[in-house]
């Protein structure tokens, strides 16, 4: 029924000099879901930038201390955790909405921070 109302408003918009805008419960979700594809590129760009940052900060740029695989595993664990959390959310019957757009950025921030903390503990143990 809401889609029918939106279609009628779009057809009548512009007739006789009036613009008809439909505001339904579905309208907000349509707009928020349309931005998901734009946010996917931001998320991928953020993950690539964080991967490069962790490679540079966790080790030295030598052949033996580069920490490339460690950074890759840390980023991959963030992605797996994000997938698991969304899976549990959907199993419990929750719906994906506009507040979930920020979760990939929070997951990468917390995951990378934990990786730095673990590596600092490892360095402290190695020096003792």
PDB file of C-alpha atoms in Angstrom:
ATOM      1  CA  UNK A   1       0.000   0.000   0.000  1.00  0.00           C
ATOM      2  CA  UNK A   2       2.854   2.383   0.814  1.00  0.00           C
ATOM      3  CA  UNK A   3       4.523   1.699  -2.524  1.00  0.00           C
ATOM      4  CA  UNK A   4       1.250   2.500  -4.310  1.00  0.00           C
ATOM      5  CA  UNK A   5       1.051   5.838  -2.472  1.00  0.00           C
ATOM      6  CA  UNK A   6       4.666   6.641  -3.382  1.00  0.00           C
ATOM      7  CA  UNK A   7       4.008   5.778  -7.044  1.00  0.00           C
ATOM      8  CA  UNK A   8       0.885   7.988  -7.154  1.00  0.00           C
ATOM      9  CA  UNK A   9       2.770  10.904  -5.586  1.00  0.00           C
ATOM     10  CA  UNK A  10       5.611  10.539  -8.107  1.00  0.00           C
ATOM     11  CA  UNK A  11       3.143  10.502 -10.997  1.00  0.00           C
ATOM     12  CA  UNK A  12       1.260  13.567  -9.765  1.00  0.00           C
ATOM     13  CA  UNK A  13       4.376  15.547  -8.846  1.00  0.00           C
ATOM     14  CA  UNK A  14       4.877  18.414 -11.249  1.00  0.00           C
ATOM     15  CA  UNK A  15       1.309  18.475 -12.534  1.00  0.00           C
ATOM     16  CA  UNK A  16      -0.350  21.911 -12.339  1.00  0.00           C
ATOM     17  CA  UNK A  17       2.798  23.419 -10.787  1.00  0.00           C
ATOM     18  CA  UNK A  18       2.685  21.437  -7.545  1.00  0.00           C
ATOM     19  CA  UNK A  19       5.331  19.108  -6.218  1.00  0.00           C
ATOM     20  CA  UNK A  20       3.969  16.143  -4.251  1.00  0.00           C
ATOM     21  CA  UNK A  21       6.343  14.472  -1.801  1.00  0.00           C
ATOM     22  CA  UNK A  22       5.397  11.226  -0.104  1.00  0.00           C
ATOM     23  CA  UNK A  23       6.529  10.596   3.445  1.00  0.00           C
ATOM     24  CA  UNK A  24       5.904   7.065   4.640  1.00  0.00           C
ATOM     25  CA  UNK A  25       7.646   4.673   7.004  1.00  0.00           C
ATOM     26  CA  UNK A  26       9.175   3.017   3.972  1.00  0.00           C
ATOM     27  CA  UNK A  27      10.574   6.306   2.629  1.00  0.00           C
ATOM     28  CA  UNK A  28      13.147   6.588   5.406  1.00  0.00           C
ATOM     29  CA  UNK A  29      14.342   3.013   4.871  1.00  0.00           C
ATOM     30  CA  UNK A  30      14.524   3.510   1.094  1.00  0.00           C
ATOM     31  CA  UNK A  31      16.772   6.534   1.516  1.00  0.00           C
ATOM     32  CA  UNK A  32      18.984   4.871   4.120  1.00  0.00           C
ATOM     33  CA  UNK A  33      19.388   1.673   2.091  1.00  0.00           C
ATOM     34  CA  UNK A  34      20.269   3.712  -1.003  1.00  0.00           C
ATOM     35  CA  UNK A  35      23.323   5.020   0.857  1.00  0.00           C
ATOM     36  CA  UNK A  36      24.611   1.542   1.702  1.00  0.00           C
ATOM     37  CA  UNK A  37      26.434   1.201  -1.607  1.00  0.00           C
ATOM     38  CA  UNK A  38      28.191   4.522  -1.045  1.00  0.00           C
ATOM     39  CA  UNK A  39      29.202   3.402   2.447  1.00  0.00           C
ATOM     40  CA  UNK A  40      30.606   0.120   1.121  1.00  0.00           C
ATOM     41  CA  UNK A  41      33.299   2.016  -0.769  1.00  0.00           C
ATOM     42  CA  UNK A  42      34.095   4.055   2.347  1.00  0.00           C
ATOM     43  CA  UNK A  43      34.322   0.856   4.371  1.00  0.00           C
ATOM     44  CA  UNK A  44      36.627  -0.844   1.862  1.00  0.00           C
ATOM     45  CA  UNK A  45      38.798   2.250   1.653  1.00  0.00           C
ATOM     46  CA  UNK A  46      38.988   2.426   5.443  1.00  0.00           C
ATOM     47  CA  UNK A  47      39.992  -1.217   5.689  1.00  0.00           C
ATOM     48  CA  UNK A  48      42.733  -0.780   3.057  1.00  0.00           C
ATOM     49  CA  UNK A  49      44.074   2.315   4.813  1.00  0.00           C
ATOM     50  CA  UNK A  50      44.061   0.522   8.172  1.00  0.00           C
ATOM     51  CA  UNK A  51      45.838  -2.485   6.610  1.00  0.00           C
ATOM     52  CA  UNK A  52      48.622  -0.259   5.270  1.00  0.00           C
ATOM     53  CA  UNK A  53      48.820   1.575   8.609  1.00  0.00           C
ATOM     54  CA  UNK A  54      49.144  -1.638  10.619  1.00  0.00           C
ATOM     55  CA  UNK A  55      51.802  -3.021   8.261  1.00  0.00           C
ATOM     56  CA  UNK A  56      53.833   0.145   8.725  1.00  0.00           C
ATOM     57  CA  UNK A  57      53.327   0.507  12.492  1.00  0.00           C
ATOM     58  CA  UNK A  58      53.612  -3.081  13.730  1.00  0.00           C
ATOM     59  CA  UNK A  59      56.958  -3.925  12.191  1.00  0.00           C
ATOM     60  CA  UNK A  60      59.911  -2.570  10.354  1.00  0.00           C
ATOM     61  CA  UNK A  61      60.184  -2.463   6.583  1.00  0.00           C
ATOM     62  CA  UNK A  62      62.730  -5.268   6.379  1.00  0.00           C
ATOM     63  CA  UNK A  63      62.238  -8.726   4.916  1.00  0.00           C
ATOM     64  CA  UNK A  64      62.181 -10.393   8.336  1.00  0.00           C
ATOM     65  CA  UNK A  65      60.109  -7.922  10.398  1.00  0.00           C
ATOM     66  CA  UNK A  66      57.456  -6.683   7.979  1.00  0.00           C
ATOM     67  CA  UNK A  67      54.354  -8.139   9.803  1.00  0.00           C
ATOM     68  CA  UNK A  68      52.348  -8.315   6.562  1.00  0.00           C
ATOM     69  CA  UNK A  69      50.605 -11.561   7.450  1.00  0.00           C
ATOM     70  CA  UNK A  70      49.892 -10.412  10.989  1.00  0.00           C
ATOM     71  CA  UNK A  71      48.172  -7.280   9.684  1.00  0.00           C
ATOM     72  CA  UNK A  72      46.211  -9.324   7.170  1.00  0.00           C
ATOM     73  CA  UNK A  73      45.107 -11.770   9.862  1.00  0.00           C
ATOM     74  CA  UNK A  74      44.046  -8.888  12.137  1.00  0.00           C
ATOM     75  CA  UNK A  75      41.943  -7.256   9.426  1.00  0.00           C
ATOM     76  CA  UNK A  76      40.495 -10.639   8.436  1.00  0.00           C
ATOM     77  CA  UNK A  77      39.522 -11.371  12.048  1.00  0.00           C
ATOM     78  CA  UNK A  78      37.689  -8.024  12.164  1.00  0.00           C
ATOM     79  CA  UNK A  79      35.780  -8.981   9.019  1.00  0.00           C
ATOM     80  CA  UNK A  80      34.954 -12.435  10.449  1.00  0.00           C
ATOM     81  CA  UNK A  81      33.754 -10.875  13.700  1.00  0.00           C
ATOM     82  CA  UNK A  82      31.578  -8.455  11.789  1.00  0.00           C
ATOM     83  CA  UNK A  83      30.090 -11.287   9.738  1.00  0.00           C
ATOM     84  CA  UNK A  84      29.450 -13.363  12.857  1.00  0.00           C
ATOM     85  CA  UNK A  85      27.769 -10.470  14.653  1.00  0.00           C
ATOM     86  CA  UNK A  86      25.488  -9.754  11.692  1.00  0.00           C
ATOM     87  CA  UNK A  87      24.698 -13.463  11.433  1.00  0.00           C
ATOM     88  CA  UNK A  88      23.710 -13.661  15.092  1.00  0.00           C
ATOM     89  CA  UNK A  89      21.666 -10.500  14.700  1.00  0.00           C
ATOM     90  CA  UNK A  90      19.716 -11.955  11.767  1.00  0.00           C
ATOM     91  CA  UNK A  91      19.241 -15.327  13.520  1.00  0.00           C
ATOM     92  CA  UNK A  92      17.694 -13.496  16.472  1.00  0.00           C
ATOM     93  CA  UNK A  93      15.250 -11.844  14.075  1.00  0.00           C
ATOM     94  CA  UNK A  94      16.587  -8.307  14.179  1.00  0.00           C
ATOM     95  CA  UNK A  95      16.357  -6.243  11.016  1.00  0.00           C
ATOM     96  CA  UNK A  96      19.190  -4.340   9.370  1.00  0.00           C
ATOM     97  CA  UNK A  97      18.583  -0.611   9.675  1.00  0.00           C
ATOM     98  CA  UNK A  98      20.403   2.677   9.272  1.00  0.00           C
ATOM     99  CA  UNK A  99      22.173   2.489  12.638  1.00  0.00           C
ATOM    100  CA  UNK A 100      24.163  -0.539  11.493  1.00  0.00           C
ATOM    101  CA  UNK A 101      26.086   1.469   8.876  1.00  0.00           C
ATOM    102  CA  UNK A 102      28.680   2.531  11.456  1.00  0.00           C
ATOM    103  CA  UNK A 103      29.425  -0.973  12.791  1.00  0.00           C
ATOM    104  CA  UNK A 104      32.165  -1.882  10.253  1.00  0.00           C
ATOM    105  CA  UNK A 105      34.108   1.222  11.249  1.00  0.00           C
ATOM    106  CA  UNK A 106      33.721   0.485  14.959  1.00  0.00           C
ATOM    107  CA  UNK A 107      34.770  -3.137  14.406  1.00  0.00           C
ATOM    108  CA  UNK A 108      37.946  -2.173  12.568  1.00  0.00           C
ATOM    109  CA  UNK A 109      38.814   0.452  15.183  1.00  0.00           C
ATOM    110  CA  UNK A 110      38.430  -1.895  18.135  1.00  0.00           C
ATOM    111  CA  UNK A 111      40.074  -4.809  16.306  1.00  0.00           C
ATOM    112  CA  UNK A 112      43.146  -2.843  15.246  1.00  0.00           C
ATOM    113  CA  UNK A 113      43.487  -1.355  18.722  1.00  0.00           C
ATOM    114  CA  UNK A 114      43.426  -4.839  20.244  1.00  0.00           C
ATOM    115  CA  UNK A 115      46.064  -5.972  17.756  1.00  0.00           C
ATOM    116  CA  UNK A 116      48.371  -3.140  18.837  1.00  0.00           C
ATOM    117  CA  UNK A 117      47.810  -3.965  22.521  1.00  0.00           C
ATOM    118  CA  UNK A 118      48.594  -7.653  21.974  1.00  0.00           C
ATOM    119  CA  UNK A 119      51.748  -6.830  20.018  1.00  0.00           C
ATOM    120  CA  UNK A 120      52.927  -4.415  22.724  1.00  0.00           C
ATOM    121  CA  UNK A 121      52.455  -7.162  25.328  1.00  0.00           C
ATOM    122  CA  UNK A 122      54.407  -9.527  23.091  1.00  0.00           C
ATOM    123  CA  UNK A 123      57.275  -7.028  22.827  1.00  0.00           C
ATOM    124  CA  UNK A 124      57.252  -6.538  26.607  1.00  0.00           C
ATOM    125  CA  UNK A 125      57.435 -10.297  27.205  1.00  0.00           C
ATOM    126  CA  UNK A 126      60.253 -10.680  24.701  1.00  0.00           C
ATOM    127  CA  UNK A 127      62.334  -7.988  26.400  1.00  0.00           C
ATOM    128  CA  UNK A 128      61.946  -9.568  29.881  1.00  0.00           C
TER     129      UNK A 128
END
